[in-house]
Amino acid sequence: MCYEVNQCGPSEMFDPLEGRGRISGVFGEQRANHTHKGLDLAAPTETQVLAAERGVVTHAGAGSARMSAYGNYIDIEHVDFGLRTRYAHLSRVAPGVRPGLTVDRGSLIGFVGSTGRSTGPHLHFEVIQVTPRGAQPINPRPFLVGR
């Protein structure tokens, strides 16, 4: 188990949209009532969303009331790195993707949409560092080389 991303986490992840889409929102930007926790990648509805790294799906589908702003989303745990990735506002989850499924880097996991609190079709991509003290979103952009 690793708790220092810069020491043992992946230095780069697979781009979940393979370079399709444009950056429409950045990590840390101030929004009306919150600080943005991820990177928004605007793309046409139904654009394929791919897993950024190998891991185990821990959530796939609509969020609870507390997580409803994400709409349909997928969380993948990357235990070896102490990271979780989140893919939100999906139109739908890919067939067969469910909690407990191990996915490989680049596996099809869902499709771009505009569910939850969203102003248009895009992928909200988060990288979350998980430690014994809790979970904290970190800037995903350095992981996506070329973005």
Short mmCIF file of N, CA, C and O in Angstrom, two decimals:
data_model
loop_
_atom_site.label_atom_id
_atom_site.label_comp_id
_atom_site.label_asym_id
_atom_site.label_seq_id
_atom_site.Cartn_x
_atom_site.Cartn_y
_atom_site.Cartn_z
N MET A 1 0.86 -1.18 0.00
CA MET A 1 0.00 0.00 0.00
C MET A 1 0.90 1.24 0.00
O MET A 1 1.89 1.29 0.67
N CYS A 2 0.50 2.22 -0.75
CA CYS A 2 1.29 3.43 -0.89
C CYS A 2 0.44 4.64 -0.59
O CYS A 2 -0.68 4.74 -1.05
N TYR A 3 0.97 5.58 0.19
CA TYR A 3 0.21 6.77 0.54
C TYR A 3 0.81 8.06 0.02
O TYR A 3 0.30 9.13 0.25
N GLU A 4 1.91 7.98 -0.68
CA GLU A 4 2.54 9.18 -1.25
C GLU A 4 2.52 9.04 -2.77
O GLU A 4 3.33 8.32 -3.35
N VAL A 5 1.59 9.73 -3.44
CA VAL A 5 1.41 9.59 -4.87
C VAL A 5 2.71 9.87 -5.63
O VAL A 5 3.07 9.14 -6.53
N ASN A 6 3.41 10.91 -5.28
CA ASN A 6 4.62 11.27 -6.03
C ASN A 6 5.71 10.22 -5.90
O ASN A 6 6.60 10.15 -6.72
N GLN A 7 5.65 9.39 -4.84
CA GLN A 7 6.69 8.39 -4.65
C GLN A 7 6.37 7.07 -5.35
O GLN A 7 7.26 6.40 -5.84
N CYS A 8 5.11 6.66 -5.37
CA CYS A 8 4.85 5.33 -5.90
C CYS A 8 3.56 5.23 -6.71
O CYS A 8 3.24 4.15 -7.19
N GLY A 9 2.85 6.30 -6.90
CA GLY A 9 1.65 6.25 -7.72
C GLY A 9 2.02 6.30 -9.19
O GLY A 9 3.17 6.51 -9.54
N PRO A 10 1.04 6.11 -10.06
CA PRO A 10 1.36 6.19 -11.48
C PRO A 10 1.75 7.62 -11.85
O PRO A 10 1.15 8.57 -11.36
N SER A 11 2.78 7.77 -12.66
CA SER A 11 3.17 9.11 -13.06
C SER A 11 2.26 9.63 -14.16
O SER A 11 2.16 10.83 -14.37
N GLU A 12 1.60 8.71 -14.85
CA GLU A 12 0.60 9.12 -15.82
C GLU A 12 -0.47 8.06 -15.89
O GLU A 12 -0.25 6.89 -15.60
N MET A 13 -1.66 8.51 -16.24
CA MET A 13 -2.80 7.62 -16.39
C MET A 13 -3.29 7.70 -17.83
O MET A 13 -3.00 8.65 -18.54
N PHE A 14 -4.05 6.71 -18.22
CA PHE A 14 -4.67 6.68 -19.53
C PHE A 14 -5.72 7.78 -19.58
O PHE A 14 -6.50 7.95 -18.65
N ASP A 15 -5.75 8.56 -20.65
CA ASP A 15 -6.74 9.61 -20.79
C ASP A 15 -8.10 8.96 -21.00
O ASP A 15 -8.30 8.23 -21.98
N PRO A 16 -9.07 9.17 -20.10
CA PRO A 16 -10.35 8.47 -20.19
C PRO A 16 -11.15 8.78 -21.45
O PRO A 16 -12.07 8.03 -21.80
N LEU A 17 -10.80 9.86 -22.16
CA LEU A 17 -11.47 10.17 -23.44
C LEU A 17 -10.52 10.05 -24.63
O LEU A 17 -10.86 10.46 -25.74
N GLU A 18 -9.33 9.50 -24.40
CA GLU A 18 -8.33 9.33 -25.46
C GLU A 18 -8.08 10.61 -26.25
O GLU A 18 -7.94 10.59 -27.47
N GLY A 19 -8.05 11.74 -25.56
CA GLY A 19 -7.77 13.02 -26.21
C GLY A 19 -8.98 13.68 -26.85
O GLY A 19 -8.88 14.80 -27.34
N ARG A 20 -10.11 12.98 -26.88
CA ARG A 20 -11.33 13.59 -27.43
C ARG A 20 -11.91 14.52 -26.37
O ARG A 20 -11.82 14.26 -25.19
N GLY A 21 -12.54 15.56 -26.78
CA GLY A 21 -13.13 16.51 -25.84
C GLY A 21 -12.13 17.59 -25.47
O GLY A 21 -10.93 17.44 -25.65
N ARG A 22 -12.67 18.67 -24.95
CA ARG A 22 -11.81 19.80 -24.55
C ARG A 22 -12.01 20.07 -23.05
O ARG A 22 -13.07 19.79 -22.49
N ILE A 23 -10.99 20.63 -22.44
CA ILE A 23 -11.09 20.97 -21.02
C ILE A 23 -12.05 22.13 -20.87
O ILE A 23 -11.88 23.19 -21.48
N SER A 24 -13.08 21.93 -20.06
CA SER A 24 -14.09 22.97 -19.85
C SER A 24 -14.20 23.38 -18.38
O SER A 24 -14.97 24.28 -18.06
N GLY A 25 -13.45 22.74 -17.52
CA GLY A 25 -13.44 23.09 -16.11
C GLY A 25 -12.20 22.49 -15.47
O GLY A 25 -11.83 21.36 -15.78
N VAL A 26 -11.55 23.25 -14.59
CA VAL A 26 -10.30 22.78 -14.00
C VAL A 26 -10.43 22.58 -12.50
O VAL A 26 -11.30 23.15 -11.84
N PHE A 27 -9.51 21.78 -11.98
CA PHE A 27 -9.45 21.49 -10.55
C PHE A 27 -9.18 22.78 -9.76
O PHE A 27 -8.35 23.59 -10.15
N GLY A 28 -9.93 22.96 -8.69
CA GLY A 28 -9.70 24.08 -7.78
C GLY A 28 -10.41 25.35 -8.15
O GLY A 28 -10.40 26.32 -7.39
N GLU A 29 -11.06 25.40 -9.32
CA GLU A 29 -11.74 26.63 -9.71
C GLU A 29 -12.96 26.84 -8.80
O GLU A 29 -13.62 25.90 -8.39
N GLN A 30 -13.21 28.10 -8.48
CA GLN A 30 -14.33 28.44 -7.61
C GLN A 30 -15.61 28.47 -8.42
O GLN A 30 -15.68 29.10 -9.47
N ARG A 31 -16.59 27.75 -7.92
CA ARG A 31 -17.91 27.72 -8.54
C ARG A 31 -18.88 28.41 -7.59
O ARG A 31 -18.50 28.82 -6.50
N ALA A 32 -20.13 28.52 -7.96
CA ALA A 32 -21.12 29.27 -7.18
C ALA A 32 -21.09 28.93 -5.70
O ALA A 32 -21.07 29.82 -4.86
N ASN A 33 -21.10 27.65 -5.37
CA ASN A 33 -21.17 27.29 -3.95
C ASN A 33 -20.16 26.23 -3.54
O ASN A 33 -20.33 25.60 -2.50
N HIS A 34 -19.13 26.02 -4.35
CA HIS A 34 -18.13 25.01 -3.99
C HIS A 34 -16.86 25.20 -4.83
O HIS A 34 -16.84 25.96 -5.78
N THR A 35 -15.84 24.49 -4.42
CA THR A 35 -14.59 24.44 -5.18
C THR A 35 -14.63 23.17 -6.03
O THR A 35 -14.93 22.09 -5.53
N HIS A 36 -14.31 23.31 -7.32
CA HIS A 36 -14.38 22.17 -8.23
C HIS A 36 -13.31 21.15 -7.89
O HIS A 36 -12.14 21.50 -7.73
N LYS A 37 -13.70 19.88 -7.80
CA LYS A 37 -12.81 18.80 -7.34
C LYS A 37 -12.20 17.98 -8.46
O LYS A 37 -11.50 17.00 -8.19
N GLY A 38 -12.47 18.32 -9.71
CA GLY A 38 -11.97 17.49 -10.79
C GLY A 38 -11.64 18.27 -12.03
O GLY A 38 -11.47 19.50 -12.00
N LEU A 39 -11.55 17.55 -13.13
CA LEU A 39 -11.28 18.11 -14.44
C LEU A 39 -12.48 17.78 -15.32
O LEU A 39 -12.88 16.62 -15.41
N ASP A 40 -13.08 18.80 -15.93
CA ASP A 40 -14.21 18.58 -16.82
C ASP A 40 -13.72 18.52 -18.26
O ASP A 40 -12.96 19.39 -18.70
N LEU A 41 -14.16 17.48 -18.97
CA LEU A 41 -13.78 17.28 -20.36
C LEU A 41 -15.06 17.25 -21.19
O LEU A 41 -15.80 16.26 -21.18
N ALA A 42 -15.34 18.36 -21.89
CA ALA A 42 -16.54 18.46 -22.71
C ALA A 42 -16.38 17.56 -23.93
O ALA A 42 -15.34 17.58 -24.59
N ALA A 43 -17.42 16.78 -24.20
CA ALA A 43 -17.41 15.86 -25.34
C ALA A 43 -18.85 15.52 -25.70
O ALA A 43 -19.75 15.68 -24.87
N PRO A 44 -19.07 15.06 -26.91
CA PRO A 44 -20.43 14.71 -27.30
C PRO A 44 -21.01 13.59 -26.44
O PRO A 44 -20.29 12.68 -26.01
N THR A 45 -22.31 13.66 -26.22
CA THR A 45 -23.02 12.60 -25.51
C THR A 45 -22.71 11.27 -26.18
O THR A 45 -22.64 11.18 -27.41
N GLU A 46 -22.51 10.25 -25.36
CA GLU A 46 -22.22 8.87 -25.78
C GLU A 46 -20.77 8.64 -26.20
O GLU A 46 -20.44 7.53 -26.62
N THR A 47 -19.89 9.64 -26.06
CA THR A 47 -18.46 9.39 -26.26
C THR A 47 -18.02 8.34 -25.25
O THR A 47 -18.40 8.40 -24.08
N GLN A 48 -17.22 7.38 -25.68
CA GLN A 48 -16.77 6.32 -24.77
C GLN A 48 -15.86 6.87 -23.68
O GLN A 48 -14.99 7.69 -23.94
N VAL A 49 -16.07 6.37 -22.44
CA VAL A 49 -15.23 6.70 -21.29
C VAL A 49 -14.46 5.44 -20.91
O VAL A 49 -15.06 4.37 -20.73
N LEU A 50 -13.13 5.58 -20.78
CA LEU A 50 -12.26 4.45 -20.52
C LEU A 50 -11.60 4.59 -19.15
O LEU A 50 -11.35 5.70 -18.67
N ALA A 51 -11.31 3.47 -18.51
CA ALA A 51 -10.65 3.47 -17.20
C ALA A 51 -9.25 4.04 -17.33
O ALA A 51 -8.48 3.64 -18.21
N ALA A 52 -8.90 4.95 -16.44
CA ALA A 52 -7.59 5.60 -16.49
C ALA A 52 -6.47 4.70 -15.99
O ALA A 52 -5.31 4.90 -16.34
N GLU A 53 -6.83 3.70 -15.18
CA GLU A 53 -5.82 2.81 -14.59
C GLU A 53 -6.51 1.53 -14.15
O GLU A 53 -7.73 1.52 -13.93
N ARG A 54 -5.76 0.45 -14.03
CA ARG A 54 -6.30 -0.83 -13.55
C ARG A 54 -6.81 -0.66 -12.12
O ARG A 54 -6.18 0.01 -11.31
N GLY A 55 -7.96 -1.27 -11.83
CA GLY A 55 -8.49 -1.20 -10.47
C GLY A 55 -9.80 -1.95 -10.34
O GLY A 55 -10.23 -2.65 -11.26
N VAL A 56 -10.43 -1.78 -9.19
CA VAL A 56 -11.68 -2.46 -8.88
C VAL A 56 -12.80 -1.43 -8.79
O VAL A 56 -12.68 -0.44 -8.05
N VAL A 57 -13.88 -1.67 -9.51
CA VAL A 57 -15.04 -0.79 -9.48
C VAL A 57 -15.69 -0.90 -8.10
O VAL A 57 -15.98 -2.00 -7.63
N THR A 58 -15.90 0.24 -7.46
CA THR A 58 -16.57 0.25 -6.15
C THR A 58 -17.96 0.88 -6.21
O THR A 58 -18.76 0.69 -5.30
N HIS A 59 -18.24 1.63 -7.27
CA HIS A 59 -19.58 2.20 -7.47
C HIS A 59 -19.80 2.33 -8.97
O HIS A 59 -18.91 2.75 -9.70
N ALA A 60 -21.03 1.99 -9.40
CA ALA A 60 -21.40 2.15 -10.82
C ALA A 60 -22.89 2.40 -10.90
O ALA A 60 -23.68 1.52 -10.59
N GLY A 61 -23.28 3.62 -11.25
CA GLY A 61 -24.69 3.94 -11.38
C GLY A 61 -25.02 5.28 -10.75
O GLY A 61 -24.14 6.12 -10.54
N ALA A 62 -26.28 5.46 -10.43
CA ALA A 62 -26.75 6.71 -9.85
C ALA A 62 -26.22 6.86 -8.42
O ALA A 62 -26.03 5.87 -7.71
N GLY A 63 -26.01 8.10 -8.04
CA GLY A 63 -25.51 8.37 -6.70
C GLY A 63 -26.64 8.46 -5.68
O GLY A 63 -27.80 8.63 -6.03
N SER A 64 -26.28 8.34 -4.43
CA SER A 64 -27.21 8.54 -3.33
C SER A 64 -27.60 10.02 -3.28
O SER A 64 -27.07 10.83 -4.04
N ALA A 65 -28.51 10.37 -2.39
CA ALA A 65 -28.93 11.78 -2.27
C ALA A 65 -27.71 12.67 -2.04
O ALA A 65 -27.60 13.75 -2.63
N ARG A 66 -26.77 12.23 -1.22
CA ARG A 66 -25.57 13.01 -0.91
C ARG A 66 -24.67 13.17 -2.13
O ARG A 66 -23.95 14.16 -2.28
N MET A 67 -24.71 12.20 -3.03
CA MET A 67 -23.84 12.21 -4.21
C MET A 67 -24.61 12.51 -5.49
O MET A 67 -24.08 12.34 -6.59
N SER A 68 -25.84 12.99 -5.40
CA SER A 68 -26.70 13.16 -6.57
C SER A 68 -26.17 14.17 -7.59
O SER A 68 -26.49 14.08 -8.77
N ALA A 69 -25.34 15.11 -7.17
CA ALA A 69 -24.79 16.09 -8.11
C ALA A 69 -23.96 15.42 -9.20
O ALA A 69 -23.84 15.94 -10.31
N TYR A 70 -23.40 14.24 -8.90
CA TYR A 70 -22.59 13.51 -9.88
C TYR A 70 -23.44 12.78 -10.92
O TYR A 70 -22.92 12.34 -11.93
N GLY A 71 -24.74 12.62 -10.67
CA GLY A 71 -25.58 11.85 -11.59
C GLY A 71 -25.11 10.41 -11.62
O GLY A 71 -24.79 9.83 -10.59
N ASN A 72 -25.05 9.83 -12.81
CA ASN A 72 -24.50 8.48 -12.96
C ASN A 72 -22.98 8.59 -12.90
O ASN A 72 -22.39 9.37 -13.65
N TYR A 73 -22.37 7.80 -12.02
CA TYR A 73 -20.92 7.86 -11.92
C TYR A 73 -20.32 6.50 -11.58
O TYR A 73 -21.02 5.59 -11.14
N ILE A 74 -19.02 6.41 -11.81
CA ILE A 74 -18.25 5.20 -11.53
C ILE A 74 -17.06 5.60 -10.68
O ILE A 74 -16.38 6.59 -10.97
N ASP A 75 -16.83 4.83 -9.60
CA ASP A 75 -15.61 4.96 -8.81
C ASP A 75 -14.78 3.70 -9.01
O ASP A 75 -15.32 2.58 -8.99
N ILE A 76 -13.48 3.87 -9.20
CA ILE A 76 -12.55 2.75 -9.31
C ILE A 76 -11.45 2.94 -8.29
O ILE A 76 -10.81 4.00 -8.23
N GLU A 77 -11.23 1.91 -7.45
CA GLU A 77 -10.15 1.93 -6.46
C GLU A 77 -8.89 1.35 -7.08
O GLU A 77 -8.93 0.30 -7.73
N HIS A 78 -7.78 2.07 -6.86
CA HIS A 78 -6.47 1.64 -7.32
C HIS A 78 -5.63 1.44 -6.06
O HIS A 78 -4.83 2.30 -5.70
N VAL A 79 -5.89 0.34 -5.38
CA VAL A 79 -5.36 0.10 -4.04
C VAL A 79 -3.85 0.17 -3.99
O VAL A 79 -3.28 0.72 -3.05
N ASP A 80 -3.17 -0.37 -5.00
CA ASP A 80 -1.70 -0.36 -4.99
C ASP A 80 -1.13 1.04 -4.94
O ASP A 80 0.00 1.24 -4.50
N PHE A 81 -1.90 2.02 -5.42
CA PHE A 81 -1.42 3.40 -5.48
C PHE A 81 -2.05 4.29 -4.40
O PHE A 81 -1.70 5.46 -4.31
N GLY A 82 -3.02 3.79 -3.65
CA GLY A 82 -3.71 4.63 -2.69
C GLY A 82 -4.56 5.70 -3.36
O GLY A 82 -4.71 6.80 -2.85
N LEU A 83 -5.10 5.36 -4.55
CA LEU A 83 -5.89 6.32 -5.31
C LEU A 83 -7.26 5.75 -5.66
O LEU A 83 -7.44 4.53 -5.73
N ARG A 84 -8.18 6.65 -5.92
CA ARG A 84 -9.50 6.32 -6.48
C ARG A 84 -9.72 7.29 -7.64
O ARG A 84 -9.34 8.45 -7.56
N THR A 85 -10.31 6.80 -8.72
CA THR A 85 -10.71 7.69 -9.80
C THR A 85 -12.23 7.69 -9.88
O THR A 85 -12.88 6.69 -9.59
N ARG A 86 -12.77 8.85 -10.25
CA ARG A 86 -14.23 9.01 -10.36
C ARG A 86 -14.54 9.59 -11.74
O ARG A 86 -13.88 10.51 -12.21
N TYR A 87 -15.58 9.04 -12.36
CA TYR A 87 -16.03 9.41 -13.70
C TYR A 87 -17.51 9.76 -13.56
O TYR A 87 -18.33 8.86 -13.32
N ALA A 88 -17.87 11.04 -13.69
CA ALA A 88 -19.23 11.46 -13.35
C ALA A 88 -19.97 12.11 -14.51
O ALA A 88 -19.38 12.51 -15.51
N HIS A 89 -21.28 12.23 -14.33
CA HIS A 89 -22.26 12.80 -15.27
C HIS A 89 -22.47 11.89 -16.47
O HIS A 89 -22.89 12.33 -17.54
N LEU A 90 -22.20 10.60 -16.32
CA LEU A 90 -22.33 9.64 -17.41
C LEU A 90 -23.78 9.50 -17.87
O LEU A 90 -24.70 9.52 -17.06
N SER A 91 -23.96 9.31 -19.17
CA SER A 91 -25.30 9.01 -19.68
C SER A 91 -25.70 7.62 -19.20
O SER A 91 -26.85 7.38 -18.85
N ARG A 92 -24.69 6.73 -19.19
CA ARG A 92 -24.94 5.37 -18.73
C ARG A 92 -23.62 4.68 -18.46
O ARG A 92 -22.56 5.10 -18.94
N VAL A 93 -23.72 3.61 -17.70
CA VAL A 93 -22.58 2.75 -17.39
C VAL A 93 -22.50 1.68 -18.47
O VAL A 93 -23.54 1.21 -18.96
N ALA A 94 -21.31 1.29 -18.88
CA ALA A 94 -21.15 0.25 -19.91
C ALA A 94 -21.70 -1.08 -19.40
O ALA A 94 -21.62 -1.37 -18.19
N PRO A 95 -22.24 -1.90 -20.29
CA PRO A 95 -22.76 -3.20 -19.89
C PRO A 95 -21.71 -4.03 -19.14
O PRO A 95 -20.54 -4.08 -19.55
N GLY A 96 -22.13 -4.65 -18.05
CA GLY A 96 -21.26 -5.52 -17.28
C GLY A 96 -20.41 -4.83 -16.23
O GLY A 96 -19.79 -5.48 -15.40
N VAL A 97 -20.36 -3.49 -16.25
CA VAL A 97 -19.57 -2.77 -15.25
C VAL A 97 -20.39 -2.66 -13.98
O VAL A 97 -21.50 -2.13 -13.99
N ARG A 98 -19.85 -3.22 -12.90
CA ARG A 98 -20.56 -3.26 -11.63
C ARG A 98 -19.54 -3.31 -10.49
O ARG A 98 -18.37 -3.65 -10.72
N PRO A 99 -19.97 -2.97 -9.27
CA PRO A 99 -19.05 -3.06 -8.14
C PRO A 99 -18.45 -4.47 -8.01
O PRO A 99 -19.13 -5.48 -8.21
N GLY A 100 -17.15 -4.50 -7.74
CA GLY A 100 -16.42 -5.75 -7.60
C GLY A 100 -15.69 -6.18 -8.86
O GLY A 100 -14.81 -7.03 -8.81
N LEU A 101 -16.03 -5.58 -10.00
CA LEU A 101 -15.38 -5.92 -11.26
C LEU A 101 -13.98 -5.30 -11.32
O LEU A 101 -13.82 -4.11 -11.04
N THR A 102 -12.99 -6.09 -11.69
CA THR A 102 -11.65 -5.56 -11.94
C THR A 102 -11.58 -5.13 -13.40
O THR A 102 -11.93 -5.90 -14.29
N VAL A 103 -11.17 -3.89 -13.62
CA VAL A 103 -11.04 -3.36 -14.98
C VAL A 103 -9.58 -3.04 -15.25
O VAL A 103 -8.83 -2.72 -14.34
N ASP A 104 -9.20 -3.17 -16.50
CA ASP A 104 -7.84 -2.84 -16.92
C ASP A 104 -7.78 -1.39 -17.39
O ASP A 104 -8.80 -0.80 -17.75
N ARG A 105 -6.60 -0.86 -17.40
CA ARG A 105 -6.34 0.46 -17.97
C ARG A 105 -6.86 0.46 -19.41
O ARG A 105 -6.54 -0.43 -20.19
N GLY A 106 -7.70 1.45 -19.76
CA GLY A 106 -8.22 1.55 -21.11
C GLY A 106 -9.50 0.78 -21.36
O GLY A 106 -10.03 0.81 -22.47
N SER A 107 -10.03 0.09 -20.33
CA SER A 107 -11.30 -0.65 -20.50
C SER A 107 -12.47 0.31 -20.63
O SER A 107 -12.54 1.32 -19.92
N LEU A 108 -13.42 -0.03 -21.48
CA LEU A 108 -14.65 0.75 -21.62
C LEU A 108 -15.46 0.61 -20.34
O LEU A 108 -15.76 -0.51 -19.91
N ILE A 109 -15.81 1.76 -19.71
CA ILE A 109 -16.58 1.71 -18.47
C ILE A 109 -17.90 2.47 -18.56
O ILE A 109 -18.81 2.20 -17.79
N GLY A 110 -18.02 3.43 -19.46
CA GLY A 110 -19.25 4.21 -19.53
C GLY A 110 -19.26 5.12 -20.73
O GLY A 110 -18.40 5.03 -21.63
N PHE A 111 -20.25 6.06 -20.71
CA PHE A 111 -20.45 6.96 -21.83
C PHE A 111 -20.75 8.37 -21.32
O PHE A 111 -21.50 8.54 -20.36
N VAL A 112 -20.17 9.36 -21.98
CA VAL A 112 -20.35 10.76 -21.61
C VAL A 112 -21.84 11.11 -21.62
O VAL A 112 -22.59 10.68 -22.49
N GLY A 113 -22.23 11.91 -20.63
CA GLY A 113 -23.61 12.37 -20.55
C GLY A 113 -23.68 13.72 -19.86
O GLY A 113 -22.69 14.46 -19.80
N SER A 114 -24.85 14.00 -19.30
CA SER A 114 -25.08 15.26 -18.61
C SER A 114 -26.06 15.05 -17.45
O SER A 114 -26.98 15.82 -17.24
N THR A 115 -25.83 13.97 -16.69
CA THR A 115 -26.71 13.65 -15.57
C THR A 115 -26.24 14.36 -14.30
O THR A 115 -25.10 14.82 -14.22
N GLY A 116 -27.13 14.47 -13.33
CA GLY A 116 -26.79 15.16 -12.09
C GLY A 116 -26.77 16.67 -12.30
O GLY A 116 -27.47 17.20 -13.16
N ARG A 117 -25.92 17.35 -11.53
CA ARG A 117 -25.80 18.81 -11.66
C ARG A 117 -24.77 19.10 -12.76
O ARG A 117 -23.57 19.14 -12.50
N SER A 118 -25.27 19.26 -13.96
CA SER A 118 -24.42 19.42 -15.13
C SER A 118 -25.06 20.44 -16.07
O SER A 118 -26.28 20.51 -16.15
N THR A 119 -24.22 21.19 -16.76
CA THR A 119 -24.74 22.20 -17.69
C THR A 119 -24.62 21.77 -19.15
O THR A 119 -24.97 22.54 -20.04
N GLY A 120 -24.13 20.58 -19.39
CA GLY A 120 -23.99 20.08 -20.75
C GLY A 120 -23.17 18.81 -20.74
O GLY A 120 -22.58 18.44 -19.72
N PRO A 121 -23.12 18.09 -21.86
CA PRO A 121 -22.41 16.81 -21.89
C PRO A 121 -20.91 16.98 -21.66
O PRO A 121 -20.25 17.76 -22.35
N HIS A 122 -20.42 16.26 -20.68
CA HIS A 122 -18.99 16.25 -20.37
C HIS A 122 -18.68 15.12 -19.40
O HIS A 122 -19.59 14.56 -18.79
N LEU A 123 -17.41 14.82 -19.27
CA LEU A 123 -16.94 13.88 -18.26
C LEU A 123 -16.30 14.70 -17.14
O LEU A 123 -15.42 15.52 -17.39
N HIS A 124 -16.77 14.47 -15.92
CA HIS A 124 -16.11 15.04 -14.74
C HIS A 124 -15.19 13.94 -14.24
O HIS A 124 -15.63 12.86 -13.86
N PHE A 125 -13.86 14.18 -14.29
CA PHE A 125 -12.86 13.19 -13.92
C PHE A 125 -12.14 13.66 -12.65
O PHE A 125 -11.61 14.76 -12.61
N GLU A 126 -12.16 12.81 -11.62
CA GLU A 126 -11.49 13.13 -10.36
C GLU A 126 -10.44 12.08 -10.05
O GLU A 126 -10.62 10.90 -10.37
N VAL A 127 -9.38 12.50 -9.39
CA VAL A 127 -8.40 11.61 -8.78
C VAL A 127 -8.42 11.93 -7.29
O VAL A 127 -8.30 13.10 -6.89
N ILE A 128 -8.62 10.90 -6.48
CA ILE A 128 -8.76 11.07 -5.05
C ILE A 128 -7.68 10.26 -4.36
O ILE A 128 -7.54 9.05 -4.61
N GLN A 129 -6.90 10.92 -3.51
CA GLN A 129 -5.88 10.22 -2.74
C GLN A 129 -6.53 9.67 -1.49
O GLN A 129 -7.20 10.40 -0.76
N VAL A 130 -6.33 8.38 -1.24
CA VAL A 130 -6.93 7.70 -0.10
C VAL A 130 -5.82 7.31 0.87
O VAL A 130 -4.88 6.61 0.49
N THR A 131 -5.93 7.78 2.10
CA THR A 131 -4.96 7.46 3.15
C THR A 131 -5.71 6.99 4.38
O THR A 131 -6.94 7.11 4.44
N PRO A 132 -5.01 6.49 5.38
CA PRO A 132 -5.70 6.10 6.62
C PRO A 132 -6.43 7.28 7.28
O PRO A 132 -7.36 7.09 8.05
N ARG A 133 -6.03 8.50 6.95
CA ARG A 133 -6.66 9.69 7.53
C ARG A 133 -7.90 10.15 6.76
O ARG A 133 -8.59 11.07 7.18
N GLY A 134 -8.14 9.55 5.61
CA GLY A 134 -9.30 9.94 4.82
C GLY A 134 -8.98 10.06 3.35
O GLY A 134 -7.92 9.65 2.89
N ALA A 135 -9.92 10.64 2.61
CA ALA A 135 -9.78 10.78 1.16
C ALA A 135 -9.78 12.26 0.80
O ALA A 135 -10.57 13.03 1.33
N GLN A 136 -8.90 12.62 -0.13
CA GLN A 136 -8.76 14.02 -0.53
C GLN A 136 -8.59 14.12 -2.05
O GLN A 136 -7.67 13.51 -2.60
N PRO A 137 -9.47 14.88 -2.73
CA PRO A 137 -9.28 15.07 -4.18
C PRO A 137 -7.95 15.79 -4.44
O PRO A 137 -7.56 16.69 -3.70
N ILE A 138 -7.26 15.35 -5.50
CA ILE A 138 -6.03 16.00 -5.93
C ILE A 138 -6.17 16.33 -7.41
O ILE A 138 -7.02 15.78 -8.10
N ASN A 139 -5.35 17.23 -7.88
CA ASN A 139 -5.44 17.69 -9.28
C ASN A 139 -5.17 16.54 -10.25
O ASN A 139 -4.08 15.98 -10.26
N PRO A 140 -6.15 16.19 -11.10
CA PRO A 140 -5.93 15.09 -12.05
C PRO A 140 -5.08 15.46 -13.26
O PRO A 140 -4.53 14.58 -13.92
N ARG A 141 -4.95 16.72 -13.54
CA ARG A 141 -4.28 17.14 -14.78
C ARG A 141 -2.85 16.64 -14.92
O ARG A 141 -2.45 16.20 -16.01
N PRO A 142 -2.02 16.65 -13.85
CA PRO A 142 -0.64 16.15 -14.02
C PRO A 142 -0.57 14.68 -14.42
O PRO A 142 0.41 14.25 -15.00
N PHE A 143 -1.61 13.91 -14.13
CA PHE A 143 -1.63 12.49 -14.49
C PHE A 143 -1.93 12.28 -15.97
O PHE A 143 -1.64 11.23 -16.51
N LEU A 144 -2.57 13.27 -16.60
CA LEU A 144 -2.98 13.14 -18.00
C LEU A 144 -2.01 13.90 -18.87
O LEU A 144 -2.23 15.06 -19.23
N VAL A 145 -0.94 13.26 -19.22
CA VAL A 145 0.12 13.88 -20.01
C VAL A 145 -0.46 14.36 -21.34
O VAL A 145 -1.22 13.66 -21.99
N GLY A 146 -0.13 15.58 -21.70
CA GLY A 146 -0.61 16.15 -22.94
C GLY A 146 -1.91 16.92 -22.83
O GLY A 146 -2.38 17.50 -23.78
N ARG A 147 -2.50 16.95 -21.65
CA ARG A 147 -3.76 17.68 -21.45
C ARG A 147 -3.46 19.07 -20.94
O ARG A 147 -3.02 19.45 -20.03
#
